[in-house]
Amino acid sequence: MKRLFFSFTFTLSILSTVFSQAPIHYKQPARNWNEALPVGNGRLGVMTFGRVNEELLQLNEETLWSGGPVEKNPNPDAINHLPAVRAALNREDYEGASKELQKIQGLYTEAYQPLGDLLIKQPFDAQPTTYFRDLDLQNATAHTQFTINGVTYSRELFVSAPDQVIVLRLTASKKGTLNFSASTRSPHPVSKMIISKNELSMRGKAPVHADPNYVNYNSEPVYYKDPTGCKGMRFDWRVKVQTTDGKVTADTSGITVSDATEAILLVTAATSFNGFDKCPDSQGRDEKALVESYLKRASAKSIDIIRKAHIADYQRYFNRVKLTLGQSGEAAHLPMDSRLMRYAQMGNDPELEALYFQFGRYLLISSSRPGGIPANLQGIWNPMTRPPWSSNYTTNINAQMNYWPAEPANLSDLHTTFTDWIASAAKTGKETAKNFYGMNGWTVHHNSDIWGASNPVGDKGKGSPSWANWAMGGAWLSQHLWEHYTYSGDEKYLKSYAYPLMRDAAQFCLDWLVKDANGNWITSPATSPENVFVTEKGIKQAVSVATTMDMALVYDLFTNVVHASEHLKMDADLRKTLEDRLQHLFPLQIGKKGNLQEWYKDWEDQDPQHRHVSHLFALHPGRYISPLRTPKFTDAARKTLEIRGDGGTGWSKSWKINFWARLHDGNHAYKLLRELLKVTGIEGTDYANAGGTYPNLFCAHPPFQIDGNFGGTSGIAEMLLQSQDGLINLLPALPDAWATGEVKGLKARGGFELDMNWKDGKITRIIIKSALGGNCRLKLPNALTSAKLQAAKGKNSNSFYQVFESKYQTTTPEAGRFVFDLATEKNKIYILGEN
């Protein structure tokens, strides 16, 4: 490589590189992964530790998974056992039903994989006299800066989506004092190649299979050989010194830069993934050509051009929403680990709460981009070949929670990553429905992956039916298809994509339902994910019929398909069938304790404070139960939460924030938000003493699961705005702690975008941007003088705000005070209240 020379003016700019600290900053390097900082562009992910002598950059690429296309019928005998399961349930032999149900299991999913590590070694013989590292959410950039022997060393790290490269810029404040080596390692078998004097390649394969981390009975839980030549995804990742004023040498041990003042490294990667139904080895893409194209394009640009495009691309998502909940004073300037500790002890840090909301949006932008793969249990950041729960898509809550904030937090286009993937799961799910149950339509069980796995996992009988055999994933995934339409109003998407998938998911549920002795339609078998009941005889089991979660999911799917069918003027006969089933679904029940009953009978729970509160799907994210329509069942939902308690894992606390927001109890939702933000250092798996936030703001299950972050962001949005009840309810769950504030850019169904200011709990100003036009019905906490507002009368005429009237409804959303209509036109802006 030619040695590069810089003008005097440019050299001065290098020497004066000093970064101002962002709110997320620290005074010491990360001690472990839960203190490292995440950066990403949706496809490439990096965890940066900020170490001085040996910086560690842990790398991921979103499509690098073990395995290959799913086996469509891995257990041909499974289809024979459903009648025996149902017969056992009919005679209330729950133990027998559970044992028989285990025979209806297939294979485990595959696991998300790490690429490896990039190590930056700098040979210092002294300790830093100053140090900081940070993550700037405004620019999606991480910095590390320290001073040794009077020289300030800086590192700037970002991941560009436009150019598909990781950029690492290293500088020294004294000319010629930057010396380092860049070496690579991977947990997978790899070969290292010198591409040129300034470029190194790592080529290898992902495992053919990796067992879940909780499976311990196989002698070879991870293996790499596939005799068929199908499975085992290839990858290629490169490290290149793009520019430097120093000397560069390279061999297979790494790249060395010496006597430099600045060096810019470009890192990128590609895999052979070619779709969920293609063999990644024999039918894979050319990963070498892909990675070379990324590097060639980026290498021709200056870092200023790459950085500018990166920031512009990122900010077109991030800058859509602004949130101000108050001022934090001196706390805002503390290092994040100290700030979290102070928050746990003293509270009163509204800027931290707003930052946490935005951190969730940052994580979604960084881990989920249109055209890519959905964010998994850990987003795109994972250092293990057998990560917790395979870092897959857990579809009985966690995968869905990842995308709860996408629509209300104004990231609808990122939601398409998930909705696009659903078609893959539906295709394999059609085979599962046919081969495991002899039924039409499609469904997914509680686990899936990049290959669209849909069968009940459990390795053909080794999994507990309490989680493995829950069959309602298709219904829940379909809710996301519908919600994306209700926010975006994309008619072509609804007609040609979403509705056919929703309709086919409903077809499976029609086949799945059977009648009980009273003529009600029920699901059989049924579980309430991962929970266990205790019968009046003391029997502890998980498998019964007509669990409340199942029935709420069926209700949600059927009502959404009915609305879509009416709107599209399609499938009138199907619509009539669904409407009839809805009238005769097994009903919601209130138990002897005044709680919403979870099971078919009013049984006790083995664990009354179980982390899953699945039966409250009817409250959130469903809309079966609402304070504005079903006050009796709202009280029962509240009693359920009181019995369950406020404990639980990280994602469980996040879901409870959303529950309490839907109950319009802002102070209780805020209490749980504060608990979610409680700093913890706990690692491993802990269900009892769980929840909280790691020093890097990742949510602690423990271990880390990103859904807790996304659920927290969703919960804050729900506290400020809700639009599922036939109107837009502003500040429905405002806590006392946020008496005065401002938000810009939240989205409501029907294509409405809202900015609002409030003071002392009362709204003072609203700006409404109407993308689709139509009536905008507002429920406000106070009167707001405006000639444009008219008192609401009758049902909302806006088709996006239809509410299916259930037999439990005893009041209407319009019954309360301060409900107004505003007639809007497409692409017009309306300002209400103070100027």
PDB file of N, CA, C and O in Angstrom, residues 39-99:
ATOM      1  N   VAL A  39     -23.681  -0.976  18.019  1.00  0.00           N
ATOM      2  CA  VAL A  39     -23.904  -0.181  16.816  1.00  0.00           C
ATOM      3  C   VAL A  39     -24.268  -1.144  15.692  1.00  0.00           C
ATOM      4  O   VAL A  39     -23.885  -2.318  15.713  1.00  0.00           O
ATOM      5  N   GLY A  40     -25.012  -0.651  14.722  1.00  0.00           N
ATOM      6  CA  GLY A  40     -25.424  -1.529  13.641  1.00  0.00           C
ATOM      7  C   GLY A  40     -26.163  -0.771  12.555  1.00  0.00           C
ATOM      8  O   GLY A  40     -26.606   0.368  12.751  1.00  0.00           O
ATOM      9  N   ASN A  41     -26.316  -1.418  11.402  1.00  0.00           N
ATOM     10  CA  ASN A  41     -27.054  -0.823  10.288  1.00  0.00           C
ATOM     11  C   ASN A  41     -28.217  -1.699   9.834  1.00  0.00           C
ATOM     12  O   ASN A  41     -28.690  -1.579   8.714  1.00  0.00           O
ATOM     13  N   GLY A  42     -28.678  -2.587  10.712  1.00  0.00           N
ATOM     14  CA  GLY A  42     -29.726  -3.534  10.363  1.00  0.00           C
ATOM     15  C   GLY A  42     -29.169  -4.856   9.908  1.00  0.00           C
ATOM     16  O   GLY A  42     -29.733  -5.909  10.208  1.00  0.00           O
ATOM     17  N   ARG A  43     -28.056  -4.842   9.200  1.00  0.00           N
ATOM     18  CA  ARG A  43     -27.445  -6.067   8.695  1.00  0.00           C
ATOM     19  C   ARG A  43     -26.177  -6.422   9.454  1.00  0.00           C
ATOM     20  O   ARG A  43     -25.978  -7.564   9.863  1.00  0.00           O
ATOM     21  N   LEU A  44     -25.294  -5.449   9.643  1.00  0.00           N
ATOM     22  CA  LEU A  44     -24.032  -5.651  10.347  1.00  0.00           C
ATOM     23  C   LEU A  44     -24.133  -5.092  11.755  1.00  0.00           C
ATOM     24  O   LEU A  44     -24.591  -3.955  11.945  1.00  0.00           O
ATOM     25  N   GLY A  45     -23.727  -5.872  12.747  1.00  0.00           N
ATOM     26  CA  GLY A  45     -23.773  -5.425  14.133  1.00  0.00           C
ATOM     27  C   GLY A  45     -22.403  -5.500  14.774  1.00  0.00           C
ATOM     28  O   GLY A  45     -21.607  -6.402  14.481  1.00  0.00           O
ATOM     29  N   VAL A  46     -22.123  -4.545  15.665  1.00  0.00           N
ATOM     30  CA  VAL A  46     -20.853  -4.499  16.391  1.00  0.00           C
ATOM     31  C   VAL A  46     -21.135  -4.187  17.853  1.00  0.00           C
ATOM     32  O   VAL A  46     -21.953  -3.328  18.158  1.00  0.00           O
ATOM     33  N   MET A  47     -20.448  -4.900  18.739  1.00  0.00           N
ATOM     34  CA  MET A  47     -20.395  -4.533  20.149  1.00  0.00           C
ATOM     35  C   MET A  47     -18.981  -4.037  20.433  1.00  0.00           C
ATOM     36  O   MET A  47     -18.008  -4.776  20.251  1.00  0.00           O
ATOM     37  N   THR A  48     -18.877  -2.776  20.849  1.00  0.00           N
ATOM     38  CA  THR A  48     -17.570  -2.186  21.111  1.00  0.00           C
ATOM     39  C   THR A  48     -17.345  -2.063  22.613  1.00  0.00           C
ATOM     40  O   THR A  48     -18.203  -1.549  23.338  1.00  0.00           O
ATOM     41  N   PHE A  49     -16.180  -2.530  23.076  1.00  0.00           N
ATOM     42  CA  PHE A  49     -15.865  -2.578  24.504  1.00  0.00           C
ATOM     43  C   PHE A  49     -15.075  -1.355  24.970  1.00  0.00           C
ATOM     44  O   PHE A  49     -15.014  -1.083  26.160  1.00  0.00           O
ATOM     45  N   GLY A  50     -14.432  -0.652  24.077  1.00  0.00           N
ATOM     46  CA  GLY A  50     -13.683   0.544  24.461  1.00  0.00           C
ATOM     47  C   GLY A  50     -12.432   0.265  25.272  1.00  0.00           C
ATOM     48  O   GLY A  50     -12.013   1.099  26.070  1.00  0.00           O
ATOM     49  N   ARG A  51     -11.827  -0.900  25.081  1.00  0.00           N
ATOM     50  CA  ARG A  51     -10.610  -1.219  25.827  1.00  0.00           C
ATOM     51  C   ARG A  51      -9.430  -0.412  25.291  1.00  0.00           C
ATOM     52  O   ARG A  51      -9.388  -0.053  24.108  1.00  0.00           O
ATOM     53  N   VAL A  52      -8.462  -0.184  26.141  1.00  0.00           N
ATOM     54  CA  VAL A  52      -7.339   0.683  25.774  1.00  0.00           C
ATOM     55  C   VAL A  52      -6.288  -0.087  24.994  1.00  0.00           C
ATOM     56  O   VAL A  52      -5.989   0.218  23.831  1.00  0.00           O
ATOM     57  N   ASN A  53      -5.687  -1.086  25.598  1.00  0.00           N
ATOM     58  CA  ASN A  53      -4.592  -1.819  24.951  1.00  0.00           C
ATOM     59  C   ASN A  53      -5.064  -2.848  23.933  1.00  0.00           C
ATOM     60  O   ASN A  53      -4.339  -3.163  22.991  1.00  0.00           O
ATOM     61  N   GLU A  54      -6.262  -3.371  24.132  1.00  0.00           N
ATOM     62  CA  GLU A  54      -6.786  -4.370  23.204  1.00  0.00           C
ATOM     63  C   GLU A  54      -8.283  -4.181  23.060  1.00  0.00           C
ATOM     64  O   GLU A  54      -9.079  -4.787  23.775  1.00  0.00           O
ATOM     65  N   GLU A  55      -8.649  -3.309  22.129  1.00  0.00           N
ATOM     66  CA  GLU A  55     -10.067  -3.078  21.873  1.00  0.00           C
ATOM     67  C   GLU A  55     -10.690  -4.332  21.255  1.00  0.00           C
ATOM     68  O   GLU A  55     -10.088  -4.991  20.400  1.00  0.00           O
ATOM     69  N   LEU A  56     -11.904  -4.648  21.702  1.00  0.00           N
ATOM     70  CA  LEU A  56     -12.641  -5.800  21.199  1.00  0.00           C
ATOM     71  C   LEU A  56     -13.887  -5.298  20.486  1.00  0.00           C
ATOM     72  O   LEU A  56     -14.728  -4.624  21.083  1.00  0.00           O
ATOM     73  N   LEU A  57     -13.989  -5.646  19.215  1.00  0.00           N
ATOM     74  CA  LEU A  57     -15.185  -5.386  18.427  1.00  0.00           C
ATOM     75  C   LEU A  57     -15.790  -6.741  18.065  1.00  0.00           C
ATOM     76  O   LEU A  57     -15.214  -7.486  17.270  1.00  0.00           O
ATOM     77  N   GLN A  58     -16.923  -7.074  18.699  1.00  0.00           N
ATOM     78  CA  GLN A  58     -17.585  -8.354  18.445  1.00  0.00           C
ATOM     79  C   GLN A  58     -18.578  -8.144  17.311  1.00  0.00           C
ATOM     80  O   GLN A  58     -19.423  -7.251  17.362  1.00  0.00           O
ATOM     81  N   LEU A  59     -18.500  -8.985  16.268  1.00  0.00           N
ATOM     82  CA  LEU A  59     -19.182  -8.728  15.007  1.00  0.00           C
ATOM     83  C   LEU A  59     -20.281  -9.743  14.720  1.00  0.00           C
ATOM     84  O   LEU A  59     -20.156 -10.929  15.039  1.00  0.00           O
ATOM     85  N   ASN A  60     -21.339  -9.255  14.070  1.00  0.00           N
ATOM     86  CA  ASN A  60     -22.435 -10.104  13.615  1.00  0.00           C
ATOM     87  C   ASN A  60     -22.903  -9.679  12.231  1.00  0.00           C
ATOM     88  O   ASN A  60     -22.747  -8.511  11.840  1.00  0.00           O
ATOM     89  N   GLU A  61     -23.490 -10.622  11.523  1.00  0.00           N
ATOM     90  CA  GLU A  61     -24.190 -10.347  10.264  1.00  0.00           C
ATOM     91  C   GLU A  61     -25.550 -11.014  10.367  1.00  0.00           C
ATOM     92  O   GLU A  61     -25.647 -12.190  10.728  1.00  0.00           O
ATOM     93  N   GLU A  62     -26.617 -10.287  10.052  1.00  0.00           N
ATOM     94  CA  GLU A  62     -27.975 -10.713  10.415  1.00  0.00           C
ATOM     95  C   GLU A  62     -28.401 -12.049   9.829  1.00  0.00           C
ATOM     96  O   GLU A  62     -29.257 -12.734  10.385  1.00  0.00           O
ATOM     97  N   THR A  63     -27.829 -12.453   8.691  1.00  0.00           N
ATOM     98  CA  THR A  63     -28.274 -13.695   8.055  1.00  0.00           C
ATOM     99  C   THR A  63     -27.420 -14.906   8.415  1.00  0.00           C
ATOM    100  O   THR A  63     -27.669 -16.001   7.889  1.00  0.00           O
ATOM    101  N   LEU A  64     -26.424 -14.733   9.282  1.00  0.00           N
ATOM    102  CA  LEU A  64     -25.557 -15.857   9.633  1.00  0.00           C
ATOM    103  C   LEU A  64     -26.217 -16.697  10.731  1.00  0.00           C
ATOM    104  O   LEU A  64     -26.135 -16.377  11.920  1.00  0.00           O
ATOM    105  N   TRP A  65     -26.869 -17.770  10.319  1.00  0.00           N
ATOM    106  CA  TRP A  65     -27.546 -18.697  11.216  1.00  0.00           C
ATOM    107  C   TRP A  65     -27.028 -20.101  10.921  1.00  0.00           C
ATOM    108  O   TRP A  65     -26.524 -20.378   9.826  1.00  0.00           O
ATOM    109  N   SER A  66     -27.185 -20.977  11.866  1.00  0.00           N
ATOM    110  CA  SER A  66     -26.912 -22.383  11.604  1.00  0.00           C
ATOM    111  C   SER A  66     -28.033 -22.952  10.738  1.00  0.00           C
ATOM    112  O   SER A  66     -29.091 -22.349  10.573  1.00  0.00           O
ATOM    113  N   GLY A  67     -27.773 -24.135  10.171  1.00  0.00           N
ATOM    114  CA  GLY A  67     -28.832 -24.879   9.518  1.00  0.00           C
ATOM    115  C   GLY A  67     -29.084 -24.511   8.076  1.00  0.00           C
ATOM    116  O   GLY A  67     -28.241 -23.964   7.361  1.00  0.00           O
ATOM    117  N   GLY A  68     -30.304 -24.838   7.645  1.00  0.00           N
ATOM    118  CA  GLY A  68     -30.762 -24.625   6.291  1.00  0.00           C
ATOM    119  C   GLY A  68     -32.266 -24.781   6.244  1.00  0.00           C
ATOM    120  O   GLY A  68     -32.932 -24.805   7.294  1.00  0.00           O
ATOM    121  N   PRO A  69     -32.848 -24.874   5.064  1.00  0.00           N
ATOM    122  CA  PRO A  69     -34.315 -24.966   4.952  1.00  0.00           C
ATOM    123  C   PRO A  69     -34.894 -26.075   5.839  1.00  0.00           C
ATOM    124  O   PRO A  69     -34.290 -27.126   6.032  1.00  0.00           O
ATOM    125  N   VAL A  70     -36.082 -25.803   6.376  1.00  0.00           N
ATOM    126  CA  VAL A  70     -36.691 -26.729   7.330  1.00  0.00           C
ATOM    127  C   VAL A  70     -37.101 -28.026   6.647  1.00  0.00           C
ATOM    128  O   VAL A  70     -37.395 -28.069   5.443  1.00  0.00           O
ATOM    129  N   GLU A  71     -37.108 -29.089   7.420  1.00  0.00           N
ATOM    130  CA  GLU A  71     -37.675 -30.356   6.977  1.00  0.00           C
ATOM    131  C   GLU A  71     -39.194 -30.246   7.119  1.00  0.00           C
ATOM    132  O   GLU A  71     -39.711 -29.990   8.214  1.00  0.00           O
ATOM    133  N   LYS A  72     -39.909 -30.407   6.036  1.00  0.00           N
ATOM    134  CA  LYS A  72     -41.339 -30.117   6.019  1.00  0.00           C
ATOM    135  C   LYS A  72     -42.166 -31.075   6.868  1.00  0.00           C
ATOM    136  O   LYS A  72     -43.201 -30.695   7.413  1.00  0.00           O
ATOM    137  N   ASN A  73     -41.723 -32.320   6.950  1.00  0.00           N
ATOM    138  CA  ASN A  73     -42.502 -33.293   7.725  1.00  0.00           C
ATOM    139  C   ASN A  73     -41.540 -34.149   8.555  1.00  0.00           C
ATOM    140  O   ASN A  73     -41.328 -35.323   8.270  1.00  0.00           O
ATOM    141  N   PRO A  74     -40.961 -33.564   9.611  1.00  0.00           N
ATOM    142  CA  PRO A  74     -39.929 -34.278  10.370  1.00  0.00           C
ATOM    143  C   PRO A  74     -40.461 -35.386  11.257  1.00  0.00           C
ATOM    144  O   PRO A  74     -39.683 -36.194  11.759  1.00  0.00           O
ATOM    145  N   ASN A  75     -41.776 -35.428  11.454  1.00  0.00           N
ATOM    146  CA  ASN A  75     -42.369 -36.446  12.331  1.00  0.00           C
ATOM    147  C   ASN A  75     -43.654 -36.960  11.694  1.00  0.00           C
ATOM    148  O   ASN A  75     -44.759 -36.549  12.056  1.00  0.00           O
ATOM    149  N   PRO A  76     -43.542 -37.850  10.728  1.00  0.00           N
ATOM    150  CA  PRO A  76     -44.732 -38.317   9.994  1.00  0.00           C
ATOM    151  C   PRO A  76     -45.799 -38.943  10.871  1.00  0.00           C
ATOM    152  O   PRO A  76     -46.975 -38.995  10.480  1.00  0.00           O
ATOM    153  N   ASP A  77     -45.431 -39.422  12.044  1.00  0.00           N
ATOM    154  CA  ASP A  77     -46.402 -40.057  12.934  1.00  0.00           C
ATOM    155  C   ASP A  77     -47.243 -39.036  13.708  1.00  0.00           C
ATOM    156  O   ASP A  77     -48.278 -39.389  14.284  1.00  0.00           O
ATOM    157  N   ALA A  78     -46.807 -37.758  13.704  1.00  0.00           N
ATOM    158  CA  ALA A  78     -47.469 -36.748  14.538  1.00  0.00           C
ATOM    159  C   ALA A  78     -48.958 -36.627  14.240  1.00  0.00           C
ATOM    160  O   ALA A  78     -49.784 -36.452  15.147  1.00  0.00           O
ATOM    161  N   ILE A  79     -49.319 -36.709  12.981  1.00  0.00           N
ATOM    162  CA  ILE A  79     -50.704 -36.472  12.564  1.00  0.00           C
ATOM    163  C   ILE A  79     -51.680 -37.484  13.175  1.00  0.00           C
ATOM    164  O   ILE A  79     -52.884 -37.232  13.247  1.00  0.00           O
ATOM    165  N   ASN A  80     -51.179 -38.587  13.655  1.00  0.00           N
ATOM    166  CA  ASN A  80     -52.052 -39.643  14.178  1.00  0.00           C
ATOM    167  C   ASN A  80     -52.508 -39.418  15.618  1.00  0.00           C
ATOM    168  O   ASN A  80     -53.362 -40.172  16.104  1.00  0.00           O
ATOM    169  N   HIS A  81     -51.979 -38.414  16.298  1.00  0.00           N
ATOM    170  CA  HIS A  81     -52.175 -38.340  17.752  1.00  0.00           C
ATOM    171  C   HIS A  81     -53.162 -37.277  18.227  1.00  0.00           C
ATOM    172  O   HIS A  81     -53.537 -37.277  19.404  1.00  0.00           O
ATOM    173  N   LEU A  82     -53.566 -36.363  17.355  1.00  0.00           N
ATOM    174  CA  LEU A  82     -54.487 -35.321  17.808  1.00  0.00           C
ATOM    175  C   LEU A  82     -55.816 -35.888  18.315  1.00  0.00           C
ATOM    176  O   LEU A  82     -56.323 -35.428  19.355  1.00  0.00           O
ATOM    177  N   PRO A  83     -56.438 -36.864  17.658  1.00  0.00           N
ATOM    178  CA  PRO A  83     -57.698 -37.406  18.200  1.00  0.00           C
ATOM    179  C   PRO A  83     -57.544 -37.954  19.622  1.00  0.00           C
ATOM    180  O   PRO A  83     -58.439 -37.758  20.468  1.00  0.00           O
ATOM    181  N   ALA A  84     -56.413 -38.605  19.908  1.00  0.00           N
ATOM    182  CA  ALA A  84     -56.207 -39.147  21.259  1.00  0.00           C
ATOM    183  C   ALA A  84     -56.020 -38.028  22.272  1.00  0.00           C
ATOM    184  O   ALA A  84     -56.467 -38.139  23.428  1.00  0.00           O
ATOM    185  N   VAL A  85     -55.358 -36.967  21.870  1.00  0.00           N
ATOM    186  CA  VAL A  85     -55.191 -35.810  22.771  1.00  0.00           C
ATOM    187  C   VAL A  85     -56.553 -35.236  23.120  1.00  0.00           C
ATOM    188  O   VAL A  85     -56.870 -34.983  24.304  1.00  0.00           O
ATOM    189  N   ARG A  86     -57.384 -35.040  22.129  1.00  0.00           N
ATOM    190  CA  ARG A  86     -58.702 -34.439  22.358  1.00  0.00           C
ATOM    191  C   ARG A  86     -59.603 -35.366  23.161  1.00  0.00           C
ATOM    192  O   ARG A  86     -60.380 -34.903  24.013  1.00  0.00           O
ATOM    193  N   ALA A  87     -59.477 -36.644  22.921  1.00  0.00           N
ATOM    194  CA  ALA A  87     -60.285 -37.596  23.702  1.00  0.00           C
ATOM    195  C   ALA A  87     -59.894 -37.549  25.172  1.00  0.00           C
ATOM    196  O   ALA A  87     -60.762 -37.577  26.064  1.00  0.00           O
ATOM    197  N   ALA A  88     -58.610 -37.488  25.441  1.00  0.00           N
ATOM    198  CA  ALA A  88     -58.148 -37.397  26.836  1.00  0.00           C
ATOM    199  C   ALA A  88     -58.650 -36.118  27.486  1.00  0.00           C
ATOM    200  O   ALA A  88     -59.069 -36.118  28.657  1.00  0.00           O
ATOM    201  N   LEU A  89     -58.621 -35.019  26.754  1.00  0.00           N
ATOM    202  CA  LEU A  89     -59.102 -33.742  27.304  1.00  0.00           C
ATOM    203  C   LEU A  89     -60.611 -33.789  27.552  1.00  0.00           C
ATOM    204  O   LEU A  89     -61.098 -33.216  28.538  1.00  0.00           O
ATOM    205  N   ASN A  90     -61.335 -34.468  26.701  1.00  0.00           N
ATOM    206  CA  ASN A  90     -62.783 -34.583  26.894  1.00  0.00           C
ATOM    207  C   ASN A  90     -63.122 -35.314  28.189  1.00  0.00           C
ATOM    208  O   ASN A  90     -64.148 -35.027  28.823  1.00  0.00           O
ATOM    209  N   ARG A  91     -62.257 -36.229  28.585  1.00  0.00           N
ATOM    210  CA  ARG A  91     -62.520 -36.945  29.842  1.00  0.00           C
ATOM    211  C   ARG A  91     -61.696 -36.358  31.001  1.00  0.00           C
ATOM    212  O   ARG A  91     -61.589 -36.971  32.067  1.00  0.00           O
ATOM    213  N   GLU A  92     -61.125 -35.180  30.750  1.00  0.00           N
ATOM    214  CA  GLU A  92     -60.361 -34.412  31.750  1.00  0.00           C
ATOM    215  C   GLU A  92     -59.143 -35.173  32.258  1.00  0.00           C
ATOM    216  O   GLU A  92     -58.737 -35.041  33.417  1.00  0.00           O
ATOM    217  N   ASP A  93     -58.563 -35.948  31.385  1.00  0.00           N
ATOM    218  CA  ASP A  93     -57.306 -36.642  31.678  1.00  0.00           C
ATOM    219  C   ASP A  93     -56.168 -35.755  31.164  1.00  0.00           C
ATOM    220  O   ASP A  93     -55.625 -35.975  30.079  1.00  0.00           O
ATOM    221  N   TYR A  94     -55.813 -34.758  31.953  1.00  0.00           N
ATOM    222  CA  TYR A  94     -54.849 -33.753  31.497  1.00  0.00           C
ATOM    223  C   TYR A  94     -53.435 -34.317  31.396  1.00  0.00           C
ATOM    224  O   TYR A  94     -52.664 -33.937  30.513  1.00  0.00           O
ATOM    225  N   GLU A  95     -53.112 -35.224  32.285  1.00  0.00           N
ATOM    226  CA  GLU A  95     -51.791 -35.834  32.223  1.00  0.00           C
ATOM    227  C   GLU A  95     -51.668 -36.701  30.966  1.00  0.00           C
ATOM    228  O   GLU A  95     -50.654 -36.654  30.261  1.00  0.00           O
ATOM    229  N   GLY A  96     -52.676 -37.472  30.688  1.00  0.00           N
ATOM    230  CA  GLY A  96     -52.659 -38.308  29.491  1.00  0.00           C
ATOM    231  C   GLY A  96     -52.607 -37.468  28.225  1.00  0.00           C
ATOM    232  O   GLY A  96     -51.906 -37.815  27.262  1.00  0.00           O
ATOM    233  N   ALA A  97     -53.354 -36.373  28.225  1.00  0.00           N
ATOM    234  CA  ALA A  97     -53.344 -35.480  27.059  1.00  0.00           C
ATOM    235  C   ALA A  97     -51.959 -34.902  26.832  1.00  0.00           C
ATOM    236  O   ALA A  97     -51.488 -34.782  25.696  1.00  0.00           O
ATOM    237  N   SER A  98     -51.291 -34.517  27.925  1.00  0.00           N
ATOM    238  CA  SER A  98     -49.952 -33.927  27.807  1.00  0.00           C
ATOM    239  C   SER A  98     -48.961 -34.938  27.246  1.00  0.00           C
ATOM    240  O   SER A  98     -48.145 -34.607  26.365  1.00  0.00           O
ATOM    241  N   LYS A  99     -49.022 -36.162  27.723  1.00  0.00           N
ATOM    242  CA  LYS A  99     -48.103 -37.192  27.237  1.00  0.00           C
ATOM    243  C   LYS A  99     -48.344 -37.488  25.758  1.00  0.00           C
ATOM    244  O   LYS A  99     -47.407 -37.673  24.978  1.00  0.00           O
TER     245      LYS A  99
END
